[in-house]
Amino acid sequence: MNCLLLGTVLLGSLEVCVTAQVPVMLAPPTQVRFDSVDYKNILRWTPPNISEPLLFNIQWKIYGEPQWLDVEGCQGIQKPQCDLSSVTSEPREWYYARVHASSQPSSKSAWALSPRFSPRWNTKISPPHLKLNVTEQGIVIRVKPPKVLVKKMHNSLNFKIYITHTDGGEQEVFDMECCSNKLTLSDLKHKDRYCFQAQTTIPHQAKSSIRSSERCVTVL
């Protein structure tokens, strides 16, 4: 508290005390990290544990660059996450992001930094959806990968089809190369049951998804 002594002719001495407004420093967000699936790169964090409403501001930069840049659409937001796919879209680059919290009227936290992030190495790949159709020609297998993955890597996606005969025979594996999403199995035994799983692969990045859920059909 700062006190000022003011002198006047009629009132003598008058002491006036002024309270200085010192900004309160908030605790920073924690666990700042990228959660990336099929090259959709979401930055997430854990807000500081306080009762006041908080706003968050996010910046990003390429590894090795000195300048931090504001992320459009991620300034003054309330949710503890924001989509950074548009500014972290180059698979070969490495990125950082940082976030700070603020509350009205003037409290704010220090910046909290994410680990270094690579879309190529850190994104998780989803398995394709399997559609099976039993016809007179055999079992027609179609795979459908997520749209966001097709848009990003459409000429680089391959698929593996894992087939298990329920009589206990060995599992077979079929490779479906880029731009092919249909496989027909013929010469199958009547009333036999077959189970299928699919996997997405990106050969030039040595990446693959987990296998899809198993689906089974019986030959008519």
Short mmCIF file of C-alpha atoms in Angstrom, two decimals:
data_model
loop_
_atom_site.label_atom_id
_atom_site.label_comp_id
_atom_site.label_asym_id
_atom_site.label_seq_id
_atom_site.Cartn_x
_atom_site.Cartn_y
_atom_site.Cartn_z
CA MET A 1 0.00 0.00 0.00
CA ASN A 2 1.39 3.40 -1.01
CA CYS A 3 0.45 6.45 1.16
CA LEU A 4 0.62 10.03 -0.05
CA LEU A 5 0.76 13.07 2.31
CA LEU A 6 -1.19 16.05 0.91
CA GLY A 7 -0.86 19.49 2.51
CA THR A 8 -3.71 22.02 2.46
CA VAL A 9 -4.13 25.49 4.02
CA LEU A 10 -7.58 24.98 5.50
CA LEU A 11 -7.60 21.29 6.41
CA GLY A 12 -4.07 20.83 7.59
CA SER A 13 -2.48 17.56 6.65
CA LEU A 14 -4.49 14.83 4.92
CA GLU A 15 -3.07 11.36 4.45
CA VAL A 16 -4.45 9.48 1.42
CA CYS A 17 -3.71 5.77 1.00
CA VAL A 18 -3.77 4.17 -2.44
CA THR A 19 -3.86 0.39 -2.90
CA ALA A 20 -1.77 -0.79 -5.86
CA GLN A 21 -3.36 -3.49 -8.06
CA VAL A 22 -0.79 -6.25 -8.48
CA PRO A 23 -1.74 -8.86 -11.15
CA VAL A 24 -2.24 -12.35 -9.74
CA MET A 25 -0.25 -15.08 -11.52
CA LEU A 26 -2.35 -18.13 -12.36
CA ALA A 27 -0.96 -21.63 -12.31
CA PRO A 28 -0.22 -22.72 -15.91
CA PRO A 29 -2.06 -25.54 -17.69
CA THR A 30 -0.47 -28.99 -17.39
CA GLN A 31 -0.19 -32.12 -19.56
CA VAL A 32 -0.05 -30.14 -22.81
CA ARG A 33 0.16 -32.70 -25.62
CA PHE A 34 -0.86 -33.50 -29.18
CA ASP A 35 -3.50 -36.19 -29.69
CA SER A 36 -3.25 -37.13 -33.37
CA VAL A 37 -5.33 -39.72 -35.23
CA ASP A 38 -5.25 -39.98 -39.04
CA TYR A 39 -3.35 -36.66 -39.23
CA LYS A 40 -6.06 -34.78 -37.34
CA ASN A 41 -3.82 -33.02 -34.80
CA ILE A 42 -5.64 -31.93 -31.63
CA LEU A 43 -3.79 -30.06 -28.88
CA ARG A 44 -5.12 -30.93 -25.42
CA TRP A 45 -4.22 -29.79 -21.90
CA THR A 46 -5.39 -29.94 -18.28
CA PRO A 47 -6.59 -26.55 -16.94
CA PRO A 48 -5.37 -25.24 -13.59
CA ASN A 49 -7.65 -26.32 -10.75
CA ILE A 50 -9.40 -23.07 -9.86
CA SER A 51 -13.06 -22.09 -9.67
CA GLU A 52 -12.85 -19.01 -11.91
CA PRO A 53 -13.84 -19.18 -15.60
CA LEU A 54 -10.71 -19.40 -17.74
CA LEU A 55 -9.80 -18.49 -21.29
CA PHE A 56 -6.93 -20.08 -23.21
CA ASN A 57 -4.61 -18.81 -25.93
CA ILE A 58 -2.53 -21.10 -28.15
CA GLN A 59 0.60 -20.45 -30.19
CA TRP A 60 2.67 -22.72 -32.42
CA LYS A 61 5.99 -22.82 -34.22
CA ILE A 62 8.10 -25.12 -36.37
CA TYR A 63 11.03 -26.75 -34.57
CA GLY A 64 14.11 -24.59 -35.07
CA GLU A 65 12.20 -21.41 -35.89
CA PRO A 66 12.44 -18.57 -33.34
CA GLN A 67 9.01 -16.99 -33.78
CA TRP A 68 5.83 -18.12 -32.05
CA LEU A 69 2.60 -17.58 -34.00
CA ASP A 70 -1.00 -17.28 -32.79
CA VAL A 71 -3.30 -20.09 -33.89
CA GLU A 72 -6.35 -18.59 -35.58
CA GLY A 73 -9.52 -19.80 -33.89
CA CYS A 74 -7.60 -20.81 -30.74
CA GLN A 75 -7.50 -17.44 -28.97
CA GLY A 76 -9.67 -16.74 -25.94
CA ILE A 77 -11.30 -20.18 -26.05
CA GLN A 78 -12.90 -21.97 -23.11
CA LYS A 79 -12.49 -25.66 -24.01
CA PRO A 80 -9.16 -27.29 -23.03
CA GLN A 81 -8.42 -28.39 -26.60
CA CYS A 82 -8.06 -26.99 -30.10
CA ASP A 83 -7.53 -28.40 -33.60
CA LEU A 84 -4.08 -27.47 -34.95
CA SER A 85 -4.28 -29.63 -38.08
CA SER A 86 -4.20 -26.64 -40.45
CA VAL A 87 -0.92 -25.26 -39.07
CA THR A 88 0.76 -28.64 -38.46
CA SER A 89 -0.10 -30.23 -41.80
CA GLU A 90 3.36 -31.01 -43.19
CA PRO A 91 4.18 -34.62 -42.19
CA ARG A 92 7.96 -34.11 -42.45
CA GLU A 93 8.12 -31.16 -40.05
CA TRP A 94 8.42 -31.12 -36.27
CA TYR A 95 6.26 -28.73 -34.27
CA TYR A 96 5.79 -27.21 -30.84
CA ALA A 97 2.67 -25.65 -29.33
CA ARG A 98 2.13 -23.73 -26.13
CA VAL A 99 -0.88 -22.50 -24.17
CA HIS A 100 -1.54 -20.07 -21.37
CA ALA A 101 -4.61 -19.43 -19.22
CA SER A 102 -6.16 -16.10 -18.29
CA SER A 103 -9.08 -14.89 -16.19
CA GLN A 104 -10.77 -11.53 -15.97
CA PRO A 105 -9.73 -8.85 -15.47
CA SER A 106 -5.95 -9.24 -15.50
CA SER A 107 -4.77 -12.60 -14.14
CA LYS A 108 -2.82 -14.89 -16.45
CA SER A 109 -0.47 -17.84 -16.31
CA ALA A 110 2.92 -18.56 -17.77
CA TRP A 111 3.10 -20.45 -21.06
CA ALA A 112 2.96 -24.25 -20.89
CA LEU A 113 4.87 -26.06 -23.65
CA SER A 114 4.00 -29.26 -25.49
CA PRO A 115 6.56 -31.97 -26.33
CA ARG A 116 7.95 -31.85 -29.85
CA PHE A 117 5.41 -33.29 -32.29
CA SER A 118 5.74 -34.95 -35.71
CA PRO A 119 2.59 -35.74 -37.73
CA ARG A 120 4.45 -38.48 -39.59
CA TRP A 121 5.77 -40.30 -36.55
CA ASN A 122 3.23 -39.44 -33.86
CA THR A 123 -0.15 -39.79 -35.56
CA LYS A 124 -2.08 -43.03 -35.06
CA ILE A 125 -3.62 -44.72 -38.09
CA SER A 126 -7.17 -46.09 -37.95
CA PRO A 127 -8.13 -49.47 -39.41
CA PRO A 128 -10.57 -49.49 -42.33
CA HIS A 129 -14.22 -50.39 -42.02
CA LEU A 130 -15.00 -53.84 -43.42
CA LYS A 131 -18.06 -54.67 -45.49
CA LEU A 132 -18.74 -58.31 -46.42
CA ASN A 133 -21.20 -59.59 -49.01
CA VAL A 134 -21.82 -63.27 -49.81
CA THR A 135 -22.69 -63.84 -53.49
CA GLU A 136 -22.79 -66.75 -55.92
CA GLN A 137 -19.23 -65.87 -56.93
CA GLY A 138 -17.95 -66.03 -53.33
CA ILE A 139 -17.33 -63.52 -50.54
CA VAL A 140 -16.86 -59.91 -51.67
CA ILE A 141 -14.73 -57.90 -49.23
CA ARG A 142 -14.71 -54.10 -49.35
CA VAL A 143 -12.61 -51.79 -47.20
CA LYS A 144 -13.37 -48.17 -46.43
CA PRO A 145 -10.71 -46.10 -44.62
CA PRO A 146 -11.61 -42.88 -42.73
CA LYS A 147 -12.27 -39.91 -45.03
CA VAL A 148 -9.71 -37.68 -43.32
CA LEU A 149 -7.01 -40.30 -43.91
CA VAL A 150 -7.99 -40.74 -47.57
CA LYS A 151 -7.82 -36.98 -48.08
CA LYS A 152 -4.34 -36.77 -46.58
CA MET A 153 -2.73 -39.97 -47.89
CA HIS A 154 -5.04 -41.24 -50.65
CA ASN A 155 -2.28 -42.48 -52.97
CA SER A 156 -0.25 -44.10 -50.19
CA LEU A 157 -2.79 -46.34 -48.46
CA ASN A 158 -2.53 -50.11 -48.69
CA PHE A 159 -4.54 -52.71 -46.82
CA LYS A 160 -4.04 -56.18 -45.41
CA ILE A 161 -6.93 -58.63 -45.13
CA TYR A 162 -6.60 -61.40 -42.53
CA ILE A 163 -8.82 -64.43 -43.14
CA THR A 164 -9.42 -67.23 -40.65
CA HIS A 165 -11.31 -70.42 -41.49
CA THR A 166 -13.30 -71.58 -38.48
CA ASP A 167 -12.25 -75.21 -39.00
CA GLY A 168 -8.96 -74.27 -37.37
CA GLY A 169 -6.88 -73.85 -40.53
CA GLU A 170 -3.99 -71.41 -40.85
CA GLN A 171 -4.73 -67.72 -41.18
CA GLU A 172 -4.33 -66.28 -44.68
CA VAL A 173 -3.19 -62.74 -45.44
CA PHE A 174 -4.05 -60.82 -48.62
CA ASP A 175 -2.43 -57.53 -49.63
CA MET A 176 -4.55 -54.86 -51.32
CA GLU A 177 -2.43 -52.21 -52.98
CA CYS A 178 -3.10 -48.50 -53.35
CA CYS A 179 -6.42 -47.44 -54.88
CA SER A 180 -7.94 -50.95 -54.66
CA ASN A 181 -10.62 -51.47 -52.03
CA LYS A 182 -12.30 -54.69 -53.19
CA LEU A 183 -11.33 -58.35 -52.93
CA THR A 184 -13.38 -61.40 -53.97
CA LEU A 185 -12.74 -64.86 -52.51
CA SER A 186 -14.04 -67.72 -54.62
CA ASP A 187 -13.94 -71.56 -54.57
CA LEU A 188 -15.15 -71.62 -50.98
CA LYS A 189 -16.79 -74.58 -49.27
CA HIS A 190 -20.57 -74.57 -48.86
CA LYS A 191 -21.75 -73.69 -45.32
CA ASP A 192 -18.21 -72.99 -44.11
CA ARG A 193 -17.66 -69.96 -41.90
CA TYR A 194 -14.90 -67.39 -42.47
CA CYS A 195 -13.77 -64.51 -40.26
CA PHE A 196 -12.05 -61.35 -41.47
CA GLN A 197 -9.99 -58.47 -40.12
CA ALA A 198 -8.46 -55.52 -41.99
CA GLN A 199 -5.44 -53.31 -41.40
CA THR A 200 -4.38 -50.00 -42.96
CA THR A 201 -0.72 -49.65 -43.94
CA ILE A 202 1.37 -46.74 -45.27
CA PRO A 203 4.44 -48.54 -46.65
CA HIS A 204 6.69 -45.54 -47.33
CA GLN A 205 6.24 -44.38 -43.73
CA ALA A 206 6.43 -47.88 -42.22
CA LYS A 207 3.17 -47.18 -40.41
CA SER A 208 0.20 -49.44 -39.85
CA SER A 209 -3.02 -49.46 -37.88
CA ILE A 210 -4.26 -52.02 -35.44
CA ARG A 211 -6.52 -54.66 -36.95
CA SER A 212 -10.21 -53.94 -37.30
CA SER A 213 -12.81 -55.82 -35.28
CA GLU A 214 -13.38 -59.34 -36.54
CA ARG A 215 -16.34 -59.97 -38.82
CA CYS A 216 -17.55 -63.43 -39.82
CA VAL A 217 -19.85 -64.81 -42.54
CA THR A 218 -21.04 -68.23 -43.66
CA VAL A 219 -20.87 -69.31 -47.29
CA LEU A 220 -24.31 -70.05 -48.74
#
